[in-house]
Amino acid sequence: MVIRFEDAGFHRDGAPPVLSRLTLAIGSGETVAIVGRSGAGKTTLLKLINRLLLPTAGRVLVDGRDTREWDGIALRRRIGYVFQDVGLFPHMTIEDNVTIVPRLEQWPAPRARARAVELLDLVGLPPATFARRRPHELSGGQRQRVGLARALAAGPPALLMDEPFGALDPVTRLEVRREFTRIQEQLRMTVVFVTHDMSEAFALGDRVGVIDGGELVVCDTPAAVAASADPRVRALVETTTPPAVRGRI
């Protein structure tokens, strides 16, 4: 799945632009990490991709189609979404949480169950141990892995991740990041990952984009971004000591 922003912007009536003049192409199988301070427009960028929001200027295209032309529900079922707070349904088992979208897509029950088994294995949660548990019985890192499995359940070609590891303790966060890297190396989905953590972006992104004041300042390889002299980029790079680069998770 290829995603394109063509001079795209978004603003609400009477308010300054949240995003302005955004031009960006994200290739099939690429992981692009978007970094910025709180309020920079990162989550808005994700919502423009899956049509939770429509651009007020320019265009956003998914697989060559303007998001205005997509049916919103159909598009969102083709794009997995992982949230920081996970958002698992507490009254459901882990298996039922994972298979929500396949069941909405009317998959036969045996196929949905087999998919849950496959994905729980993939994210390192043995289904014999975890499938019948409920979210409150899992640790934060385990719940985040379930959230990733749920996002992958219908086999989406693209995945959006909104600061998914932000609420985890440092050790668990490192473990889950490593799991994500392993899974992405296997599946090669198109991934757009937003974070305020530059070291995380350097570790996970094929390219790293920096948003400041609603504008995309740079989007390049981790090494090129780490070497940038732009003060808006330096302010984020200097939060890493020493700056992390991909492969040094």
mmCIF file of C-alpha atoms in Angstrom:
data_model
loop_
_atom_site.group_PDB
_atom_site.id
_atom_site.type_symbol
_atom_site.label_atom_id
_atom_site.label_comp_id
_atom_site.label_asym_id
_atom_site.label_seq_id
_atom_site.Cartn_x
_atom_site.Cartn_y
_atom_site.Cartn_z
ATOM 1 C CA MET A 1 0.000 0.000 0.000
ATOM 2 C CA VAL A 2 1.366 3.384 -1.040
ATOM 3 C CA ILE A 3 0.378 6.578 0.781
ATOM 4 C CA ARG A 4 0.804 10.077 -0.635
ATOM 5 C CA PHE A 5 0.231 13.557 0.743
ATOM 6 C CA GLU A 6 0.017 16.187 -1.990
ATOM 7 C CA ASP A 7 0.276 19.702 -0.560
ATOM 8 C CA ALA A 8 -2.155 18.539 2.099
ATOM 9 C CA GLY A 9 -3.328 20.635 5.020
ATOM 10 C CA PHE A 10 -5.875 20.550 7.787
ATOM 11 C CA HIS A 11 -7.416 23.270 9.923
ATOM 12 C CA ARG A 12 -10.553 23.774 11.953
ATOM 13 C CA ASP A 13 -12.726 26.841 11.503
ATOM 14 C CA GLY A 14 -11.279 29.880 13.227
ATOM 15 C CA ALA A 15 -8.113 28.060 14.340
ATOM 16 C CA PRO A 16 -4.537 28.060 13.006
ATOM 17 C CA PRO A 17 -3.631 25.213 10.633
ATOM 18 C CA VAL A 18 -2.828 21.902 12.305
ATOM 19 C CA LEU A 19 -0.949 20.749 9.193
ATOM 20 C CA SER A 20 0.207 22.872 6.260
ATOM 21 C CA ARG A 21 1.540 22.132 2.768
ATOM 22 C CA LEU A 22 2.417 18.519 3.577
ATOM 23 C CA THR A 23 3.948 16.644 0.647
ATOM 24 C CA LEU A 24 5.167 13.139 1.371
ATOM 25 C CA ALA A 25 5.214 9.768 -0.385
ATOM 26 C CA ILE A 26 5.417 6.566 1.676
ATOM 27 C CA GLY A 27 6.333 3.484 -0.316
ATOM 28 C CA SER A 28 4.970 -0.029 -0.026
ATOM 29 C CA GLY A 29 6.735 -1.929 2.757
ATOM 30 C CA GLU A 30 8.409 1.195 4.153
ATOM 31 C CA THR A 31 8.411 2.250 7.796
ATOM 32 C CA VAL A 32 8.282 6.027 8.224
ATOM 33 C CA ALA A 33 8.577 7.404 11.753
ATOM 34 C CA ILE A 34 7.084 10.865 12.289
ATOM 35 C CA VAL A 35 8.490 12.814 15.220
ATOM 36 C CA GLY A 36 7.352 16.050 16.787
ATOM 37 C CA ARG A 37 6.470 17.764 20.018
ATOM 38 C CA SER A 38 3.007 17.493 21.538
ATOM 39 C CA GLY A 39 0.506 19.316 19.336
ATOM 40 C CA ALA A 40 2.758 19.277 16.278
ATOM 41 C CA GLY A 41 0.139 17.510 14.129
ATOM 42 C CA LYS A 42 1.367 13.913 14.279
ATOM 43 C CA THR A 43 -1.948 12.265 15.157
ATOM 44 C CA THR A 44 -3.777 14.462 12.640
ATOM 45 C CA LEU A 45 -1.449 13.093 9.954
ATOM 46 C CA LEU A 46 -2.494 9.536 10.845
ATOM 47 C CA LYS A 47 -6.189 10.425 10.865
ATOM 48 C CA LEU A 48 -5.878 11.910 7.391
ATOM 49 C CA ILE A 49 -4.518 8.597 6.121
ATOM 50 C CA ASN A 50 -7.441 6.471 7.317
ATOM 51 C CA ARG A 51 -10.116 9.096 6.638
ATOM 52 C CA LEU A 52 -10.992 9.858 10.224
ATOM 53 C CA LEU A 53 -10.306 13.386 8.977
ATOM 54 C CA LEU A 54 -10.437 14.834 5.466
ATOM 55 C CA PRO A 55 -7.855 17.385 4.330
ATOM 56 C CA THR A 56 -9.050 20.962 4.114
ATOM 57 C CA ALA A 57 -6.360 21.642 1.501
ATOM 58 C CA GLY A 58 -4.587 19.425 -1.017
ATOM 59 C CA ARG A 59 -5.061 15.685 -1.232
ATOM 60 C CA VAL A 60 -4.241 12.468 0.593
ATOM 61 C CA LEU A 61 -4.103 9.356 -1.557
ATOM 62 C CA VAL A 62 -4.110 5.704 -0.498
ATOM 63 C CA ASP A 63 -3.347 3.184 -3.244
ATOM 64 C CA GLY A 64 -3.788 5.966 -5.783
ATOM 65 C CA ARG A 65 -7.280 6.989 -4.600
ATOM 66 C CA ASP A 66 -8.101 10.267 -2.905
ATOM 67 C CA THR A 67 -9.342 9.475 0.601
ATOM 68 C CA ARG A 68 -12.480 11.474 -0.227
ATOM 69 C CA GLU A 69 -13.343 8.715 -2.716
ATOM 70 C CA TRP A 70 -12.887 5.857 -0.249
ATOM 71 C CA ASP A 71 -15.669 4.480 1.889
ATOM 72 C CA GLY A 72 -14.353 5.308 5.349
ATOM 73 C CA ILE A 73 -15.185 1.974 6.955
ATOM 74 C CA ALA A 74 -13.727 -0.015 4.062
ATOM 75 C CA LEU A 75 -10.525 2.026 4.165
ATOM 76 C CA ARG A 76 -10.093 1.706 7.922
ATOM 77 C CA ARG A 77 -10.530 -2.053 7.744
ATOM 78 C CA ARG A 78 -7.619 -2.125 5.282
ATOM 79 C CA ILE A 79 -5.363 -0.160 7.625
ATOM 80 C CA GLY A 80 -4.402 -1.462 11.058
ATOM 81 C CA TYR A 81 -4.233 1.086 13.897
ATOM 82 C CA VAL A 82 -2.269 0.685 17.136
ATOM 83 C CA PHE A 83 -2.964 3.160 19.951
ATOM 84 C CA GLN A 84 -0.904 4.164 22.978
ATOM 85 C CA ASP A 85 -3.683 3.117 25.368
ATOM 86 C CA VAL A 86 -4.309 -0.104 23.364
ATOM 87 C CA GLY A 87 -8.093 0.098 23.849
ATOM 88 C CA LEU A 88 -8.776 -3.608 24.373
ATOM 89 C CA PHE A 89 -12.344 -4.525 25.304
ATOM 90 C CA PRO A 90 -12.125 -5.613 28.963
ATOM 91 C CA HIS A 91 -15.101 -7.984 28.863
ATOM 92 C CA MET A 92 -13.700 -9.937 25.892
ATOM 93 C CA THR A 93 -11.080 -12.659 25.863
ATOM 94 C CA ILE A 94 -7.779 -11.974 24.172
ATOM 95 C CA GLU A 95 -8.823 -14.176 21.248
ATOM 96 C CA ASP A 96 -12.055 -12.222 20.826
ATOM 97 C CA ASN A 97 -10.189 -8.914 20.975
ATOM 98 C CA VAL A 98 -7.790 -10.052 18.261
ATOM 99 C CA THR A 99 -10.549 -11.283 15.943
ATOM 100 C CA ILE A 100 -12.848 -8.245 16.074
ATOM 101 C CA VAL A 101 -12.213 -7.103 12.496
ATOM 102 C CA PRO A 102 -12.245 -10.600 10.931
ATOM 103 C CA ARG A 103 -15.608 -11.222 12.604
ATOM 104 C CA LEU A 104 -16.926 -7.887 11.318
ATOM 105 C CA GLU A 105 -15.736 -9.028 7.897
ATOM 106 C CA GLN A 106 -17.796 -12.206 8.462
ATOM 107 C CA TRP A 107 -14.916 -14.624 8.438
ATOM 108 C CA PRO A 108 -15.977 -18.184 9.377
ATOM 109 C CA ALA A 109 -15.321 -18.830 13.073
ATOM 110 C CA PRO A 110 -12.639 -21.526 12.481
ATOM 111 C CA ARG A 111 -10.714 -19.180 10.194
ATOM 112 C CA ALA A 112 -10.890 -16.328 12.724
ATOM 113 C CA ARG A 113 -9.717 -18.594 15.540
ATOM 114 C CA ALA A 114 -6.850 -19.899 13.434
ATOM 115 C CA ARG A 115 -5.838 -16.305 12.668
ATOM 116 C CA ALA A 116 -5.821 -15.453 16.375
ATOM 117 C CA VAL A 117 -3.586 -18.457 17.091
ATOM 118 C CA GLU A 118 -1.223 -17.439 14.289
ATOM 119 C CA LEU A 119 -0.974 -13.836 15.454
ATOM 120 C CA LEU A 120 -0.590 -14.556 19.156
ATOM 121 C CA ASP A 121 2.307 -16.818 18.231
ATOM 122 C CA LEU A 122 3.707 -14.062 16.016
ATOM 123 C CA VAL A 123 3.706 -11.471 18.830
ATOM 124 C CA GLY A 124 5.188 -13.880 21.366
ATOM 125 C CA LEU A 125 2.053 -14.716 23.380
ATOM 126 C CA PRO A 126 1.489 -18.501 23.249
ATOM 127 C CA PRO A 127 -2.220 -18.943 22.498
ATOM 128 C CA ALA A 128 -2.586 -21.916 24.829
ATOM 129 C CA THR A 129 -1.640 -19.570 27.670
ATOM 130 C CA PHE A 130 -3.164 -16.265 26.579
ATOM 131 C CA ALA A 131 -6.124 -16.787 24.204
ATOM 132 C CA ARG A 132 -8.737 -17.282 26.948
ATOM 133 C CA ARG A 133 -7.426 -14.617 29.314
ATOM 134 C CA ARG A 134 -8.881 -11.146 29.623
ATOM 135 C CA PRO A 135 -6.972 -7.872 29.330
ATOM 136 C CA HIS A 136 -6.783 -7.215 33.090
ATOM 137 C CA GLU A 137 -4.793 -10.448 33.467
ATOM 138 C CA LEU A 138 -1.985 -9.180 31.214
ATOM 139 C CA SER A 139 0.918 -6.816 31.794
ATOM 140 C CA GLY A 140 1.178 -3.541 29.899
ATOM 141 C CA GLY A 141 3.654 -4.986 27.431
ATOM 142 C CA GLN A 142 1.473 -8.029 26.843
ATOM 143 C CA ARG A 143 -1.583 -5.848 26.216
ATOM 144 C CA GLN A 144 0.400 -3.811 23.717
ATOM 145 C CA ARG A 145 1.326 -7.008 21.873
ATOM 146 C CA VAL A 146 -2.346 -7.961 21.774
ATOM 147 C CA GLY A 147 -3.107 -4.531 20.334
ATOM 148 C CA LEU A 148 -0.558 -5.154 17.588
ATOM 149 C CA ALA A 149 -2.023 -8.611 16.889
ATOM 150 C CA ARG A 150 -5.518 -7.088 16.653
ATOM 151 C CA ALA A 151 -4.288 -4.452 14.194
ATOM 152 C CA LEU A 152 -2.813 -7.196 12.005
ATOM 153 C CA ALA A 153 -5.774 -9.581 12.203
ATOM 154 C CA ALA A 154 -7.369 -8.900 8.814
ATOM 155 C CA GLY A 155 -4.001 -8.830 7.041
ATOM 156 C CA PRO A 156 -3.884 -5.087 6.330
ATOM 157 C CA PRO A 157 -1.196 -3.900 3.923
ATOM 158 C CA ALA A 158 -0.635 -0.792 6.071
ATOM 159 C CA LEU A 159 -0.311 -0.081 9.773
ATOM 160 C CA LEU A 160 -0.648 3.212 11.655
ATOM 161 C CA MET A 161 0.934 3.443 15.103
ATOM 162 C CA ASP A 162 0.177 6.373 17.420
ATOM 163 C CA GLU A 163 2.867 6.489 20.128
ATOM 164 C CA PRO A 164 2.126 2.821 20.862
ATOM 165 C CA PHE A 165 4.958 2.279 23.339
ATOM 166 C CA GLY A 166 4.727 5.571 25.201
ATOM 167 C CA ALA A 167 3.002 4.194 28.306
ATOM 168 C CA LEU A 168 5.422 1.309 28.829
ATOM 169 C CA ASP A 169 8.326 1.206 31.261
ATOM 170 C CA PRO A 170 11.782 1.450 29.613
ATOM 171 C CA VAL A 171 12.610 -2.267 29.749
ATOM 172 C CA THR A 172 9.226 -3.391 28.418
ATOM 173 C CA ARG A 173 9.332 -0.666 25.796
ATOM 174 C CA LEU A 174 12.656 -1.968 24.512
ATOM 175 C CA GLU A 175 11.335 -5.538 24.409
ATOM 176 C CA VAL A 176 8.203 -4.560 22.470
ATOM 177 C CA ARG A 177 10.209 -2.425 20.044
ATOM 178 C CA ARG A 178 12.394 -5.438 19.312
ATOM 179 C CA GLU A 179 9.287 -7.548 18.743
ATOM 180 C CA PHE A 180 7.928 -4.941 16.339
ATOM 181 C CA THR A 181 11.212 -4.888 14.399
ATOM 182 C CA ARG A 182 11.167 -8.677 14.109
ATOM 183 C CA ILE A 183 7.561 -8.705 12.916
ATOM 184 C CA GLN A 184 8.119 -5.919 10.385
ATOM 185 C CA GLU A 185 11.160 -7.692 8.949
ATOM 186 C CA GLN A 186 8.892 -10.696 8.396
ATOM 187 C CA LEU A 187 5.754 -8.953 7.088
ATOM 188 C CA ARG A 188 7.141 -5.817 5.364
ATOM 189 C CA MET A 189 3.983 -3.744 5.739
ATOM 190 C CA THR A 190 3.698 -0.049 5.015
ATOM 191 C CA VAL A 191 3.991 1.509 8.479
ATOM 192 C CA VAL A 192 3.526 5.096 9.628
ATOM 193 C CA PHE A 193 4.669 5.441 13.219
ATOM 194 C CA VAL A 194 4.344 8.645 15.225
ATOM 195 C CA THR A 195 6.286 9.361 18.388
ATOM 196 C CA HIS A 196 7.826 12.195 20.381
ATOM 197 C CA ASP A 197 10.879 10.001 21.062
ATOM 198 C CA MET A 198 13.624 10.632 18.518
ATOM 199 C CA SER A 199 15.710 7.644 19.603
ATOM 200 C CA GLU A 200 12.688 5.402 18.967
ATOM 201 C CA ALA A 201 12.195 6.940 15.531
ATOM 202 C CA PHE A 202 15.858 6.393 14.642
ATOM 203 C CA ALA A 203 15.670 2.784 15.830
ATOM 204 C CA LEU A 204 12.492 1.839 13.943
ATOM 205 C CA GLY A 205 12.193 4.038 10.856
ATOM 206 C CA ASP A 206 13.521 3.474 7.354
ATOM 207 C CA ARG A 207 12.979 7.226 7.157
ATOM 208 C CA VAL A 208 12.332 9.765 9.892
ATOM 209 C CA GLY A 209 10.146 12.806 9.405
ATOM 210 C CA VAL A 210 10.138 15.797 11.749
ATOM 211 C CA ILE A 211 6.991 17.913 12.071
ATOM 212 C CA ASP A 212 7.173 21.336 13.675
ATOM 213 C CA GLY A 213 4.325 23.822 13.795
ATOM 214 C CA GLY A 214 2.301 21.687 11.403
ATOM 215 C CA GLU A 215 4.997 21.617 8.719
ATOM 216 C CA LEU A 216 7.173 18.707 7.634
ATOM 217 C CA VAL A 217 10.687 20.014 8.208
ATOM 218 C CA VAL A 218 12.569 16.970 6.912
ATOM 219 C CA CYS A 219 11.956 13.331 5.997
ATOM 220 C CA ASP A 220 15.111 11.342 5.334
ATOM 221 C CA THR A 221 17.202 8.434 6.550
ATOM 222 C CA PRO A 222 17.991 8.332 10.272
ATOM 223 C CA ALA A 223 21.622 9.185 9.553
ATOM 224 C CA ALA A 224 20.710 12.215 7.444
ATOM 225 C CA VAL A 225 18.230 13.486 10.016
ATOM 226 C CA ALA A 226 20.749 12.986 12.836
ATOM 227 C CA ALA A 227 23.204 15.161 10.890
ATOM 228 C CA SER A 228 20.705 17.945 10.146
ATOM 229 C CA ALA A 229 21.692 21.472 11.122
ATOM 230 C CA ASP A 230 18.076 22.732 11.212
ATOM 231 C CA PRO A 231 17.462 24.005 14.759
ATOM 232 C CA ARG A 232 13.967 22.480 14.832
ATOM 233 C CA VAL A 233 15.498 19.075 14.107
ATOM 234 C CA ARG A 234 18.499 19.586 16.405
ATOM 235 C CA ALA A 235 16.178 20.260 19.345
ATOM 236 C CA LEU A 236 14.826 16.717 18.994
ATOM 237 C CA VAL A 237 18.076 15.007 18.022
ATOM 238 C CA GLU A 238 19.789 16.402 21.095
ATOM 239 C CA THR A 239 17.288 14.617 23.349
ATOM 240 C CA THR A 240 19.119 11.363 22.519
ATOM 241 C CA THR A 241 22.433 10.769 24.311
ATOM 242 C CA PRO A 242 24.113 9.669 22.143
ATOM 243 C CA PRO A 243 21.736 9.841 19.178
ATOM 244 C CA ALA A 244 20.389 6.386 18.370
ATOM 245 C CA VAL A 245 20.514 4.963 14.865
ATOM 246 C CA ARG A 246 18.647 2.086 13.369
ATOM 247 C CA GLY A 247 20.069 -1.278 14.334
ATOM 248 C CA ARG A 248 21.065 -0.070 17.812
ATOM 249 C CA ILE A 249 17.750 -0.651 19.540
#
